[in-house]
PDB file of C-alpha atoms in Angstrom:
ATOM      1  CA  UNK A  16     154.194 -71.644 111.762  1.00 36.00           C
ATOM      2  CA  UNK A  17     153.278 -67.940 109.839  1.00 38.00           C
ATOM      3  CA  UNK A  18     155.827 -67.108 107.345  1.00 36.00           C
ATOM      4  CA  UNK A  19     156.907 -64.247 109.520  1.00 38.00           C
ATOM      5  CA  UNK A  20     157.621 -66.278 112.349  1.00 40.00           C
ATOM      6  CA  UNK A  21     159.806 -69.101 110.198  1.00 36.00           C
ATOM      7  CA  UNK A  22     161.705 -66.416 108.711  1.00 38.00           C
ATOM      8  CA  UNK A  23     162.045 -65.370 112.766  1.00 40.00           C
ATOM      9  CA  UNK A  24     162.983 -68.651 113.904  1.00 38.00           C
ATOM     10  CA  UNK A  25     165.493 -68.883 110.799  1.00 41.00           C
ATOM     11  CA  UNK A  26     167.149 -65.346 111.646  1.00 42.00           C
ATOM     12  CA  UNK A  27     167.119 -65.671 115.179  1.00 46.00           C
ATOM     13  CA  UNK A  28     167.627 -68.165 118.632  1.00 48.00           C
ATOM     14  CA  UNK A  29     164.534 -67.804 120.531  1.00 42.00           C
ATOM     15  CA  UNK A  30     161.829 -69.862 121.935  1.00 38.00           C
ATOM     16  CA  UNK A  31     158.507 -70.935 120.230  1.00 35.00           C
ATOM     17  CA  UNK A  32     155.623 -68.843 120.555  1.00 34.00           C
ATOM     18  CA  UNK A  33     152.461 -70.106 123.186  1.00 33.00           C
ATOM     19  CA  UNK A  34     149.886 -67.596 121.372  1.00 34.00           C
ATOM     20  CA  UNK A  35     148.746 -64.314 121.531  1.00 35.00           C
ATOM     21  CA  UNK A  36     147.646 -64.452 125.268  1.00 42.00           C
ATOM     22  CA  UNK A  37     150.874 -63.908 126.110  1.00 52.00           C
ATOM     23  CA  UNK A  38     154.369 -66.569 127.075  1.00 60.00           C
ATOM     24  CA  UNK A  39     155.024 -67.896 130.016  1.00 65.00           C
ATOM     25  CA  UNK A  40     158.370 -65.423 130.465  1.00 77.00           C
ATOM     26  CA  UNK A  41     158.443 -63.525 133.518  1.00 83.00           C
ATOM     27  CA  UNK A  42     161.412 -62.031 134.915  1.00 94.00           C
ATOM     28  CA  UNK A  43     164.590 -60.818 132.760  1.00 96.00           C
ATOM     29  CA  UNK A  44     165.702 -62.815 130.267  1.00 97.00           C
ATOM     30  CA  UNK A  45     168.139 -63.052 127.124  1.00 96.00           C
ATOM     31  CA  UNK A  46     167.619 -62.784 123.547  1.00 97.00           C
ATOM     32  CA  UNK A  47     171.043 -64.019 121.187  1.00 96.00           C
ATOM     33  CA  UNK A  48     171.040 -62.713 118.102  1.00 97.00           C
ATOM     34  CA  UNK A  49     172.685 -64.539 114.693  1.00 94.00           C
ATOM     35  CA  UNK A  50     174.998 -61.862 114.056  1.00 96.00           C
ATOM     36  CA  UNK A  51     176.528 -62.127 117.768  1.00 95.00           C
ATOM     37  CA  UNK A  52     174.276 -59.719 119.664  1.00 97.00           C
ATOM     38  CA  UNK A  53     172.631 -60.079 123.021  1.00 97.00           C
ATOM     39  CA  UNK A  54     169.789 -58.430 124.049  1.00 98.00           C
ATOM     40  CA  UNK A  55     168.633 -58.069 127.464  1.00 97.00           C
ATOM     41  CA  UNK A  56     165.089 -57.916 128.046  1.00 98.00           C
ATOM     42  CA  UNK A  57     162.509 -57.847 131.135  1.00 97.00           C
ATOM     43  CA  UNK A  58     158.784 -58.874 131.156  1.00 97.00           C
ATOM     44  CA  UNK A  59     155.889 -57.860 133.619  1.00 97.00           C
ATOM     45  CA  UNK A  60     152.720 -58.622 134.556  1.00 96.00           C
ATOM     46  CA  UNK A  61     150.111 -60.978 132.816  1.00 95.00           C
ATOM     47  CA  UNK A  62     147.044 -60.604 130.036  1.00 95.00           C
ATOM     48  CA  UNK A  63     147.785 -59.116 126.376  1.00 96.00           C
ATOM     49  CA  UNK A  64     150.864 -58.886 125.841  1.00 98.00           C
ATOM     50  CA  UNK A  65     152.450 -54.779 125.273  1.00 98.00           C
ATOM     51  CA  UNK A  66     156.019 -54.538 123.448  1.00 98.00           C
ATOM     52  CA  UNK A  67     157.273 -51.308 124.526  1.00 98.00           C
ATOM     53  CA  UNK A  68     160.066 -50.159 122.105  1.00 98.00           C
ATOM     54  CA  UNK A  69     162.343 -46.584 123.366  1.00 98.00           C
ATOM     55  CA  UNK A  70     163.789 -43.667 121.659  1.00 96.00           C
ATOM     56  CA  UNK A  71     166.911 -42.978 120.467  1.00 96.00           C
ATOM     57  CA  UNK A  72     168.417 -43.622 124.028  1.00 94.00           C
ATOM     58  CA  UNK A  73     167.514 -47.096 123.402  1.00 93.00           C
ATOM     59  CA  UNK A  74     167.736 -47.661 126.877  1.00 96.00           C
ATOM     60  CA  UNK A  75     164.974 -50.319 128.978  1.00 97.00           C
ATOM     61  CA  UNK A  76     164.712 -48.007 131.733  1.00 96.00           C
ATOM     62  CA  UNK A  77     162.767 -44.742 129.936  1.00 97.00           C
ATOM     63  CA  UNK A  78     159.605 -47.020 130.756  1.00 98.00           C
ATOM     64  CA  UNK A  79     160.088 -47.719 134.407  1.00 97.00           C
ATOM     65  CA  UNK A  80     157.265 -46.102 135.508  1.00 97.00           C
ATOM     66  CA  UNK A  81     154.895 -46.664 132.604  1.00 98.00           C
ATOM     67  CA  UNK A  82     155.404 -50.474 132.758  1.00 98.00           C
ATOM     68  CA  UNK A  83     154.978 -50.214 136.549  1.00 97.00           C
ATOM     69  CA  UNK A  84     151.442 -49.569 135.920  1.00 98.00           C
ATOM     70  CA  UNK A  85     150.859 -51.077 132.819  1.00 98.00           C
ATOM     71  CA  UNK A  86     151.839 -54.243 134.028  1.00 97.00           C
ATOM     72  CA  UNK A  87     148.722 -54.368 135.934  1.00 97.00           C
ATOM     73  CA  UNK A  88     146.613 -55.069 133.323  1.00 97.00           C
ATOM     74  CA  UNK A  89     149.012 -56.355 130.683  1.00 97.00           C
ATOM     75  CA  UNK A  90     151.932 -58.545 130.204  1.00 97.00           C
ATOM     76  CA  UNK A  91     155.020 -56.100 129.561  1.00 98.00           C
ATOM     77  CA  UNK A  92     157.836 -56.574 127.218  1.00 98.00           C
ATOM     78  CA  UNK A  93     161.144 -54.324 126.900  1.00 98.00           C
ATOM     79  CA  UNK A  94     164.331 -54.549 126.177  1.00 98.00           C
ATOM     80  CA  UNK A  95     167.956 -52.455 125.862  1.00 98.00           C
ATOM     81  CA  UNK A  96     168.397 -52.704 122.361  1.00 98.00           C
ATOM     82  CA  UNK A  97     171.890 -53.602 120.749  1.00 97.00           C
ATOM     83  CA  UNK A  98     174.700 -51.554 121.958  1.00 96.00           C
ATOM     84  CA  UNK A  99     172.730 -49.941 124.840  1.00 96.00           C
ATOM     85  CA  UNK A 100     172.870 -50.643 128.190  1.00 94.00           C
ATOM     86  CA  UNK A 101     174.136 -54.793 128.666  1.00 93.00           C
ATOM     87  CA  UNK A 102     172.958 -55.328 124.967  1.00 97.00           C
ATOM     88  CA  UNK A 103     175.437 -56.216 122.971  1.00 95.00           C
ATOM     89  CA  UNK A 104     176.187 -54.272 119.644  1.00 96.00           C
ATOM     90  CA  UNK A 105     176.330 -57.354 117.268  1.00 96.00           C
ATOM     91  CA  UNK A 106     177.747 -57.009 113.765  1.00 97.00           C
ATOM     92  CA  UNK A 107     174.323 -56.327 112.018  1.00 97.00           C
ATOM     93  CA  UNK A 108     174.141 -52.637 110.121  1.00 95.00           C
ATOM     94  CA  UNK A 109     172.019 -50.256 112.412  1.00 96.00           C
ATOM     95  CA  UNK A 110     168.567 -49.485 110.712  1.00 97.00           C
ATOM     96  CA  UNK A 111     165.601 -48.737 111.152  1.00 98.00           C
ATOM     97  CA  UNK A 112     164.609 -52.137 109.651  1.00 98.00           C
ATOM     98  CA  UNK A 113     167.001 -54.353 111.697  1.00 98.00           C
ATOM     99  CA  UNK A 114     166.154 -52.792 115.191  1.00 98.00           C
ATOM    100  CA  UNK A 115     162.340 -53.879 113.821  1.00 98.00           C
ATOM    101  CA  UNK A 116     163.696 -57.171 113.419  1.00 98.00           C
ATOM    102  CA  UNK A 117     165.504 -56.979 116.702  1.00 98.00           C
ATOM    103  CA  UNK A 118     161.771 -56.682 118.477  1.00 98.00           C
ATOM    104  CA  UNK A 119     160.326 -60.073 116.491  1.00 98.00           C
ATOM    105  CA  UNK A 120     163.796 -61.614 118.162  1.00 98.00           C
ATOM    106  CA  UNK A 121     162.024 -60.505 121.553  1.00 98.00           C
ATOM    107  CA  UNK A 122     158.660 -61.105 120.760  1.00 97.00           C
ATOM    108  CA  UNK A 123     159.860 -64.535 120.152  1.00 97.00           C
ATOM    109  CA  UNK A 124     161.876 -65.247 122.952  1.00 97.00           C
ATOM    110  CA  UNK A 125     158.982 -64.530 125.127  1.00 97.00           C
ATOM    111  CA  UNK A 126     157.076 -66.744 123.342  1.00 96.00           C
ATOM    112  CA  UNK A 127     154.608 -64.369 122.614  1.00 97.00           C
ATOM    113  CA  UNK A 128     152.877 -65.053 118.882  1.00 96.00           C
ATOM    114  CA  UNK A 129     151.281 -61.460 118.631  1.00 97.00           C
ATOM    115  CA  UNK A 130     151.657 -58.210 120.687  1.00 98.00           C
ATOM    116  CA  UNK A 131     150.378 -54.651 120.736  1.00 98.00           C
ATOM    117  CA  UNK A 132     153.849 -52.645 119.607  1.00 98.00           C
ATOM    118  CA  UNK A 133     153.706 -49.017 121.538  1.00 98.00           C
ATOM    119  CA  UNK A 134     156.954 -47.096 120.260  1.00 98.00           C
ATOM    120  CA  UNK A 135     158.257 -43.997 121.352  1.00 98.00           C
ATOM    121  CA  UNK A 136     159.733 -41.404 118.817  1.00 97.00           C
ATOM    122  CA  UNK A 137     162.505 -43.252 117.072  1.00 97.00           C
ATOM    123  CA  UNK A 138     160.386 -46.552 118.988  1.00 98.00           C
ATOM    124  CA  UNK A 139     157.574 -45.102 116.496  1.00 98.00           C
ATOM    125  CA  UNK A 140     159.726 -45.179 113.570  1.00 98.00           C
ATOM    126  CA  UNK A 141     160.687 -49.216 114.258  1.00 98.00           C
ATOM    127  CA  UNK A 142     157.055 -49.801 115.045  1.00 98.00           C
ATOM    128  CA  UNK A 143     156.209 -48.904 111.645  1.00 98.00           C
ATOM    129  CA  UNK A 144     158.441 -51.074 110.345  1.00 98.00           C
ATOM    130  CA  UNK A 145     157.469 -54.236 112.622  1.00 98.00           C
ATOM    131  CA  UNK A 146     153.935 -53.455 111.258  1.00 98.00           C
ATOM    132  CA  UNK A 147     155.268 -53.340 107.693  1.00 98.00           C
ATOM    133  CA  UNK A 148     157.540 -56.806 107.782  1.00 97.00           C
ATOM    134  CA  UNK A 149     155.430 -58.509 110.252  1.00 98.00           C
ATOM    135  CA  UNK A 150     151.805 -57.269 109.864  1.00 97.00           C
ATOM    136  CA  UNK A 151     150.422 -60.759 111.544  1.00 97.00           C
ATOM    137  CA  UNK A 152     152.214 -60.336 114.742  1.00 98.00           C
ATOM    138  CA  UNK A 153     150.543 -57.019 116.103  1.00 98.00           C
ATOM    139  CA  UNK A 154     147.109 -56.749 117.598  1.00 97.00           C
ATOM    140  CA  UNK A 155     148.133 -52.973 117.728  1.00 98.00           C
ATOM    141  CA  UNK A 156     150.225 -49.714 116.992  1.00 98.00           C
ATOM    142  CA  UNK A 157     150.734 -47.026 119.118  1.00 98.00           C
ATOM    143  CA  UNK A 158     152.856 -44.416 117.462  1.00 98.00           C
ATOM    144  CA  UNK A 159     154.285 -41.886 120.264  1.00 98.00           C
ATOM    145  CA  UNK A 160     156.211 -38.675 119.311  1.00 98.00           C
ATOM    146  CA  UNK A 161     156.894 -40.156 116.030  1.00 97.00           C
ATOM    147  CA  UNK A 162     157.025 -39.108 112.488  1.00 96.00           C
ATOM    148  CA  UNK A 163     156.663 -39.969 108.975  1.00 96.00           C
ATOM    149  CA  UNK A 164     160.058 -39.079 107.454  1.00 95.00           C
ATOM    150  CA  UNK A 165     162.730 -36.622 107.340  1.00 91.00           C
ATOM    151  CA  UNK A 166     161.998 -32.564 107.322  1.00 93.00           C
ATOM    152  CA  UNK A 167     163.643 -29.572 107.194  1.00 96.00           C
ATOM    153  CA  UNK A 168     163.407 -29.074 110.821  1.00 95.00           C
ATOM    154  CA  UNK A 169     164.647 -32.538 111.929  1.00 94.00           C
ATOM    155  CA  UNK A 170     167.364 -32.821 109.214  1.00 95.00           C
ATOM    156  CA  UNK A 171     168.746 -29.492 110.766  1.00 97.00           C
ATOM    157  CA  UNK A 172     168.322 -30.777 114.504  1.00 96.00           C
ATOM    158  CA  UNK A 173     170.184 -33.971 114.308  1.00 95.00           C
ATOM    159  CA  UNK A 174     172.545 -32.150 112.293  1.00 96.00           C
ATOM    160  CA  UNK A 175     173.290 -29.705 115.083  1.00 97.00           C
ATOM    161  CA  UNK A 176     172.883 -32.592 118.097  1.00 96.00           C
ATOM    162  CA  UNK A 177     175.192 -34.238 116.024  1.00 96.00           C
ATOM    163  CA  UNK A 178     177.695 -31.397 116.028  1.00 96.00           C
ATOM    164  CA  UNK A 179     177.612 -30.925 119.562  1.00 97.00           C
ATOM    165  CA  UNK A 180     178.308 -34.481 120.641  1.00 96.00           C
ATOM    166  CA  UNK A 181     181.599 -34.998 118.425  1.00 92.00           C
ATOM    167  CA  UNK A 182     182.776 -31.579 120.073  1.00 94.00           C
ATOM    168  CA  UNK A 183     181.238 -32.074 123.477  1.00 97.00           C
ATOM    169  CA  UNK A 184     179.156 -35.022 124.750  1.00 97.00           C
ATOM    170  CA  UNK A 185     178.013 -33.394 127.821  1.00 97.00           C
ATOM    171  CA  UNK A 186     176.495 -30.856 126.465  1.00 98.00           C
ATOM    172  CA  UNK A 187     174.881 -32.779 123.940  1.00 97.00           C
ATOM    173  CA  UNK A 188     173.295 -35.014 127.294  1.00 97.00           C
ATOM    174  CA  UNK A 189     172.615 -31.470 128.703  1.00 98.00           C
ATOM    175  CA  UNK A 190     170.826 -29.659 125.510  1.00 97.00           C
ATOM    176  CA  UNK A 191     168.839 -33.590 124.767  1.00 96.00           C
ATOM    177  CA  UNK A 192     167.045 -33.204 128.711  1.00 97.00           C
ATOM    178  CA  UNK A 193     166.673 -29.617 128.019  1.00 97.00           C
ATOM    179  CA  UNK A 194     164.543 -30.040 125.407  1.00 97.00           C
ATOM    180  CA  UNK A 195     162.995 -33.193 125.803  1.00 97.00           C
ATOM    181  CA  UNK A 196     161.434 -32.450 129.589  1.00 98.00           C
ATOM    182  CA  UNK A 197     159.254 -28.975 130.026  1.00 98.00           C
ATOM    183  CA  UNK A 198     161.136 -26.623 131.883  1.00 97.00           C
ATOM    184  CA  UNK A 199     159.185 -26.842 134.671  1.00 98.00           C
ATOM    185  CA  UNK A 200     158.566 -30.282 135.215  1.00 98.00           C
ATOM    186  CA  UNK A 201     162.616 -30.463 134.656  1.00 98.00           C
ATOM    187  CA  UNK A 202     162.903 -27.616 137.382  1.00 98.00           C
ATOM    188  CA  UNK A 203     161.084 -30.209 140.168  1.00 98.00           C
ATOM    189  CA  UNK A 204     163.090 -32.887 139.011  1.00 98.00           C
ATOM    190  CA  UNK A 205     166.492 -31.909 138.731  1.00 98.00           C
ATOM    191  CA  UNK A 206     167.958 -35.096 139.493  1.00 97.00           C
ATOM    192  CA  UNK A 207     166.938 -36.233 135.593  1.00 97.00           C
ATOM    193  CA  UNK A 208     169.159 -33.785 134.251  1.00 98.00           C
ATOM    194  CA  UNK A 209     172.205 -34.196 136.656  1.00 98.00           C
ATOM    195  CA  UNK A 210     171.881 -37.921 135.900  1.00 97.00           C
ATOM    196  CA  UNK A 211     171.509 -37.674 131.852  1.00 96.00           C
ATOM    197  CA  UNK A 212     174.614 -35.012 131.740  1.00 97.00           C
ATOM    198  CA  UNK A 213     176.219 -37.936 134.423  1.00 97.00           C
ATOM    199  CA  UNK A 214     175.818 -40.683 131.488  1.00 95.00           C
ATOM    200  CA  UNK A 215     176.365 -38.560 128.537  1.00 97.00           C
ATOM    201  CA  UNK A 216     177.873 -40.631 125.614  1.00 96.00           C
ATOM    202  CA  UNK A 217     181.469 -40.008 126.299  1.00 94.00           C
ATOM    203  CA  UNK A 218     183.750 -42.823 125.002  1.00 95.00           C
ATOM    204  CA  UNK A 219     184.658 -43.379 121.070  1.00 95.00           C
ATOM    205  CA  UNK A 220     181.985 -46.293 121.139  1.00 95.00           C
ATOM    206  CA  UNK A 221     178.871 -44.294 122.893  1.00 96.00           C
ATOM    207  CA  UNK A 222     179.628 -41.630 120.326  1.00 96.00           C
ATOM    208  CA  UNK A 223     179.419 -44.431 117.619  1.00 97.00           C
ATOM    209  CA  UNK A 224     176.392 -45.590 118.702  1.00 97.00           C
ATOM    210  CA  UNK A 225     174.465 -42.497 119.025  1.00 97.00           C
ATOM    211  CA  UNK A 226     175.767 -41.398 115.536  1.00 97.00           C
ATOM    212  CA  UNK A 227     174.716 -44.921 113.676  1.00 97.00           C
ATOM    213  CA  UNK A 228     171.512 -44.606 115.167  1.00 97.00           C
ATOM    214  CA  UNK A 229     170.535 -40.733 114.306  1.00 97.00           C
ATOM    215  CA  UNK A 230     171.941 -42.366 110.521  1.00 96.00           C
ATOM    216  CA  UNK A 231     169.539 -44.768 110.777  1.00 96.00           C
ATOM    217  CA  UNK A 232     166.424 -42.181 111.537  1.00 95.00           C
ATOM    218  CA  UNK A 233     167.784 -39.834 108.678  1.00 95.00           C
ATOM    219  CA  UNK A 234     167.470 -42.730 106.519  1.00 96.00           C
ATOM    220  CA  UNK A 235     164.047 -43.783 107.672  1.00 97.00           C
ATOM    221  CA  UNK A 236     161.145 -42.646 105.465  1.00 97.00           C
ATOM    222  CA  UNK A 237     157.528 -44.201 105.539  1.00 97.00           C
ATOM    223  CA  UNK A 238     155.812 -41.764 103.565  1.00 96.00           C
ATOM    224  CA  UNK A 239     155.805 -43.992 100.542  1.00 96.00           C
ATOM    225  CA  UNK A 240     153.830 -47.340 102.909  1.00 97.00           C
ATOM    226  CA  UNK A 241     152.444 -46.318 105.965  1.00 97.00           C
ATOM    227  CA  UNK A 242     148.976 -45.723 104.538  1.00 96.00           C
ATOM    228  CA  UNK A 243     149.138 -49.630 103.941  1.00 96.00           C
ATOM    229  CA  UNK A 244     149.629 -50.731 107.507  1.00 97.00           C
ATOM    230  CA  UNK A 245     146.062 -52.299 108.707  1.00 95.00           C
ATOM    231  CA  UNK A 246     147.183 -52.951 112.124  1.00 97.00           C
ATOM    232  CA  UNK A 247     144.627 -50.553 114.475  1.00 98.00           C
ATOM    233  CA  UNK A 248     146.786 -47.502 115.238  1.00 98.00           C
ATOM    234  CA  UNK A 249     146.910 -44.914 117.772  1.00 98.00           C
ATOM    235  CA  UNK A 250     149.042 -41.584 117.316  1.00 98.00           C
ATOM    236  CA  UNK A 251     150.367 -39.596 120.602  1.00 98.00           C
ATOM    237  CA  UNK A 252     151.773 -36.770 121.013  1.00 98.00           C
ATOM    238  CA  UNK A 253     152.094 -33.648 122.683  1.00 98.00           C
ATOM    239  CA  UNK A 254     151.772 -29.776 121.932  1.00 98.00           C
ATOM    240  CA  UNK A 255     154.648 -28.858 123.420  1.00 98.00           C
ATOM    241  CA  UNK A 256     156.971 -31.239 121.681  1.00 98.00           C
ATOM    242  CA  UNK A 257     160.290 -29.346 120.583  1.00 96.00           C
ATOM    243  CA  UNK A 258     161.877 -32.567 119.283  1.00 96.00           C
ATOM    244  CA  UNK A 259     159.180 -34.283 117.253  1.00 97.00           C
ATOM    245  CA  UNK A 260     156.342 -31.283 116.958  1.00 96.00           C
ATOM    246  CA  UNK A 261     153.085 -31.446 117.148  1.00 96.00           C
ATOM    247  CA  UNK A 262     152.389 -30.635 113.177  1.00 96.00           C
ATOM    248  CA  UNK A 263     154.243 -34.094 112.447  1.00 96.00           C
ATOM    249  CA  UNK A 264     151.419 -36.021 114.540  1.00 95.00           C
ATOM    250  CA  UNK A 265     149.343 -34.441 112.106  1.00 96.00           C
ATOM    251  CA  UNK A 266     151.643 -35.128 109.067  1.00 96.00           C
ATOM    252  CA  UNK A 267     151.625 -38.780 110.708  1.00 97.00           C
ATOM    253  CA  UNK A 268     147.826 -39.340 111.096  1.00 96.00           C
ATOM    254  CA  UNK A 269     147.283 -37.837 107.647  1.00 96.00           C
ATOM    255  CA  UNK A 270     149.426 -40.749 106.022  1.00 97.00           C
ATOM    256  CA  UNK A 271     147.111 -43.252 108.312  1.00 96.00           C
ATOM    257  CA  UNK A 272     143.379 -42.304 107.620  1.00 91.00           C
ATOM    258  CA  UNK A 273     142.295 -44.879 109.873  1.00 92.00           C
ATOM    259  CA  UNK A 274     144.417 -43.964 112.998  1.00 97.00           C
ATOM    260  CA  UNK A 275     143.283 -42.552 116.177  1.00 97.00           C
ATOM    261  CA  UNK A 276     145.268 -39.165 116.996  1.00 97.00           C
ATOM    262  CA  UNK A 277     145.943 -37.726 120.494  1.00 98.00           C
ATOM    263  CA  UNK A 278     147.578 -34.871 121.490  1.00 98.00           C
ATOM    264  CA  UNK A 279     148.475 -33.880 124.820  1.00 98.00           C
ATOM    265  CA  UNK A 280     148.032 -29.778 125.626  1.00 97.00           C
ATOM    266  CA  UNK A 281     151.471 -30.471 127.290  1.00 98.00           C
ATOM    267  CA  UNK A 282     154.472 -33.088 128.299  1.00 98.00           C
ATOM    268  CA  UNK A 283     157.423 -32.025 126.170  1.00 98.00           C
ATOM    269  CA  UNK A 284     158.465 -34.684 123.835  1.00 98.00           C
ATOM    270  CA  UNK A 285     159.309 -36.924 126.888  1.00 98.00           C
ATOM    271  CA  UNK A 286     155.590 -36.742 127.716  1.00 98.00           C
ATOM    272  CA  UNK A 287     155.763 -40.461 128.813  1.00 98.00           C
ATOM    273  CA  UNK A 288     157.791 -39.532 131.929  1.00 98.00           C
ATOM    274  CA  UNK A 289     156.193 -36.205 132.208  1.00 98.00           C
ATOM    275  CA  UNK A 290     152.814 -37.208 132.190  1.00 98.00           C
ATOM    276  CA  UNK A 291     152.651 -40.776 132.900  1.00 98.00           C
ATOM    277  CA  UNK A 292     148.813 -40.746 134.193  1.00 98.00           C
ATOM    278  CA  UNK A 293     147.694 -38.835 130.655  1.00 98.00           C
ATOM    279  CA  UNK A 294     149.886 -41.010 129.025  1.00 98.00           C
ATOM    280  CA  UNK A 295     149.688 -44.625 130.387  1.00 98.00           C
ATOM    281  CA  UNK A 296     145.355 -44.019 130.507  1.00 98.00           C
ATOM    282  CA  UNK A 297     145.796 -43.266 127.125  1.00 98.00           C
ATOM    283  CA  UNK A 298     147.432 -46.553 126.031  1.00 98.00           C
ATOM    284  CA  UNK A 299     145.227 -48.549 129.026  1.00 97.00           C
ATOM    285  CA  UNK A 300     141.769 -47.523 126.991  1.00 97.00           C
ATOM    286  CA  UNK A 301     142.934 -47.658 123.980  1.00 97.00           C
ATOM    287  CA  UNK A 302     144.063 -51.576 124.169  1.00 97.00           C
ATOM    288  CA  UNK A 303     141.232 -51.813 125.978  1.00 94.00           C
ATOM    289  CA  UNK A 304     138.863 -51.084 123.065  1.00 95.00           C
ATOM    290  CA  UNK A 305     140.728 -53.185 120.799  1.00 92.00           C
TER     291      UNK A 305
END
């Protein structure tokens, strides 16, 4: 057993690894946590294993359609993590480094020894870490509309995002879809917007959640390590991002000499759902090359 995976096995109930072709999971599945979380979790497909990790949402279904057709060629791992969706919250503080541990918990329950780790923005953020505490489980990093640290310009976004949720959730849902999606990709598919503003974080614990987690991204800064991770790396992102721009895929991919960078001409910062072809032949390659 690696040292990462005892300390796993010590911090967490999951099943033992089969090796880095991939577990024998299939299906939806549980993963209990020692501090009283539960985390539910889905896998797809067979072949190398792919741990896909969401944003700040935190939510299992961003990557419907992306594991749809990844799971073709790849076994696909994802999960709600705590306090989102059916996952319970658990008692554990909410960082950037325990959501990291959180996806070895799931890694582990699959049974799955190593993995390629493709995060999305604050995904990105606990993919670095995972690559930092766990270096022998990942065949791969994909960092997608992710950063390095903490700026000016995303200090004073959360700040505001922040502001608008305590004094009205809905249009917090409303202004995160507005900038997240193009405007005309959002314009053909209203429905995305009625249905975020539908599930905006309304109740006293949503609100919690939301605000531990943008706590846990202000807190986040890689700048002083990520030039250390050897794991093979790719860097997405797109032009157009308003939430995560384009100059911090550069900032990124500066810090990681050895990474692959690719931006998108367009996508918004949801570029995942906006262009899932670009984006999911992107990732299919890539692994593929590995």
């Amino acid at each position: 057993m690696t040292q990462a995976r005892r300390h796993q096995h010590d911090q967490s109930e999951a099943a033992p690894a089969s090796g880095i072709s991939g577990g024998a999971v299939s299906g939806e599945f549980r993963v209990k946590l020692p501090d009283g979380a539960v985390l539910r979790a889905l896998s797809q497909g067979q072949g190398r294993p792919v741990l896909l990790v969401s944003g700040l949402a935190g939510s299992i279904a961003f990557w419907d359609d992306n594991a749809a057709t990844l799971a073709r060629s790849f076994q696909v791992l994802r999960f709600d993590q705590r306090g989102i969706g059916v996952s319970d919250r658990g008692s554990a503080p909410c960082t950037v480094d325990q959501l990291a541990k959180d996806c070895l918990a799931v890694l582990d329950a699959a049974g799955v020894e190593r993995a390629t780790v493709l995060g999305h923005s604050t995904g990105g953020c606990i993919g670095l870490s995972l690559a930092r505490q766990a270096p022998d489980r990942l065949d791969g990093l994909i960092l997608s509309g992710s950063w390095l640290k903490q700026n000016r310009y995303m200090t004073a976004l959360f700040e505001t995002r922040l502001a608008i949720l305590d004094q009205h959730p809905r249009a917090y849902a409303a202004s995160a879809a507005l900038m997240t999606y193009p405007p005309t990709w959002l314009e053909a598919h209203w429905g995305v917007y009625e249905t975020a503003v539908a599930t905006a974080p309304d109740t006293p614990e949503a609100k919690q959640i939301v605000r531990e987690r943008i706590g846990a991204l202000r807190a986040f800064d890689a700048s002083g390590w990520a030039g250390e991770i050897a794991a093979p790396t790719l860097i997405l992102g797109a032009r157009d991002d308003m939430i995560v721009p384009a100059f911090l895929q550069e900032e990124l991919a500066a810090a990681m000499p050895g990474a692959r960078k690719t931006l998108l001409d367009s996508g918004g910062h949801y570029f995942p759902i906006s262009r899932p072809d670009a984006f999911t032949a992107n990732i299919a390659e890539w692994i593929g090359a590995l």
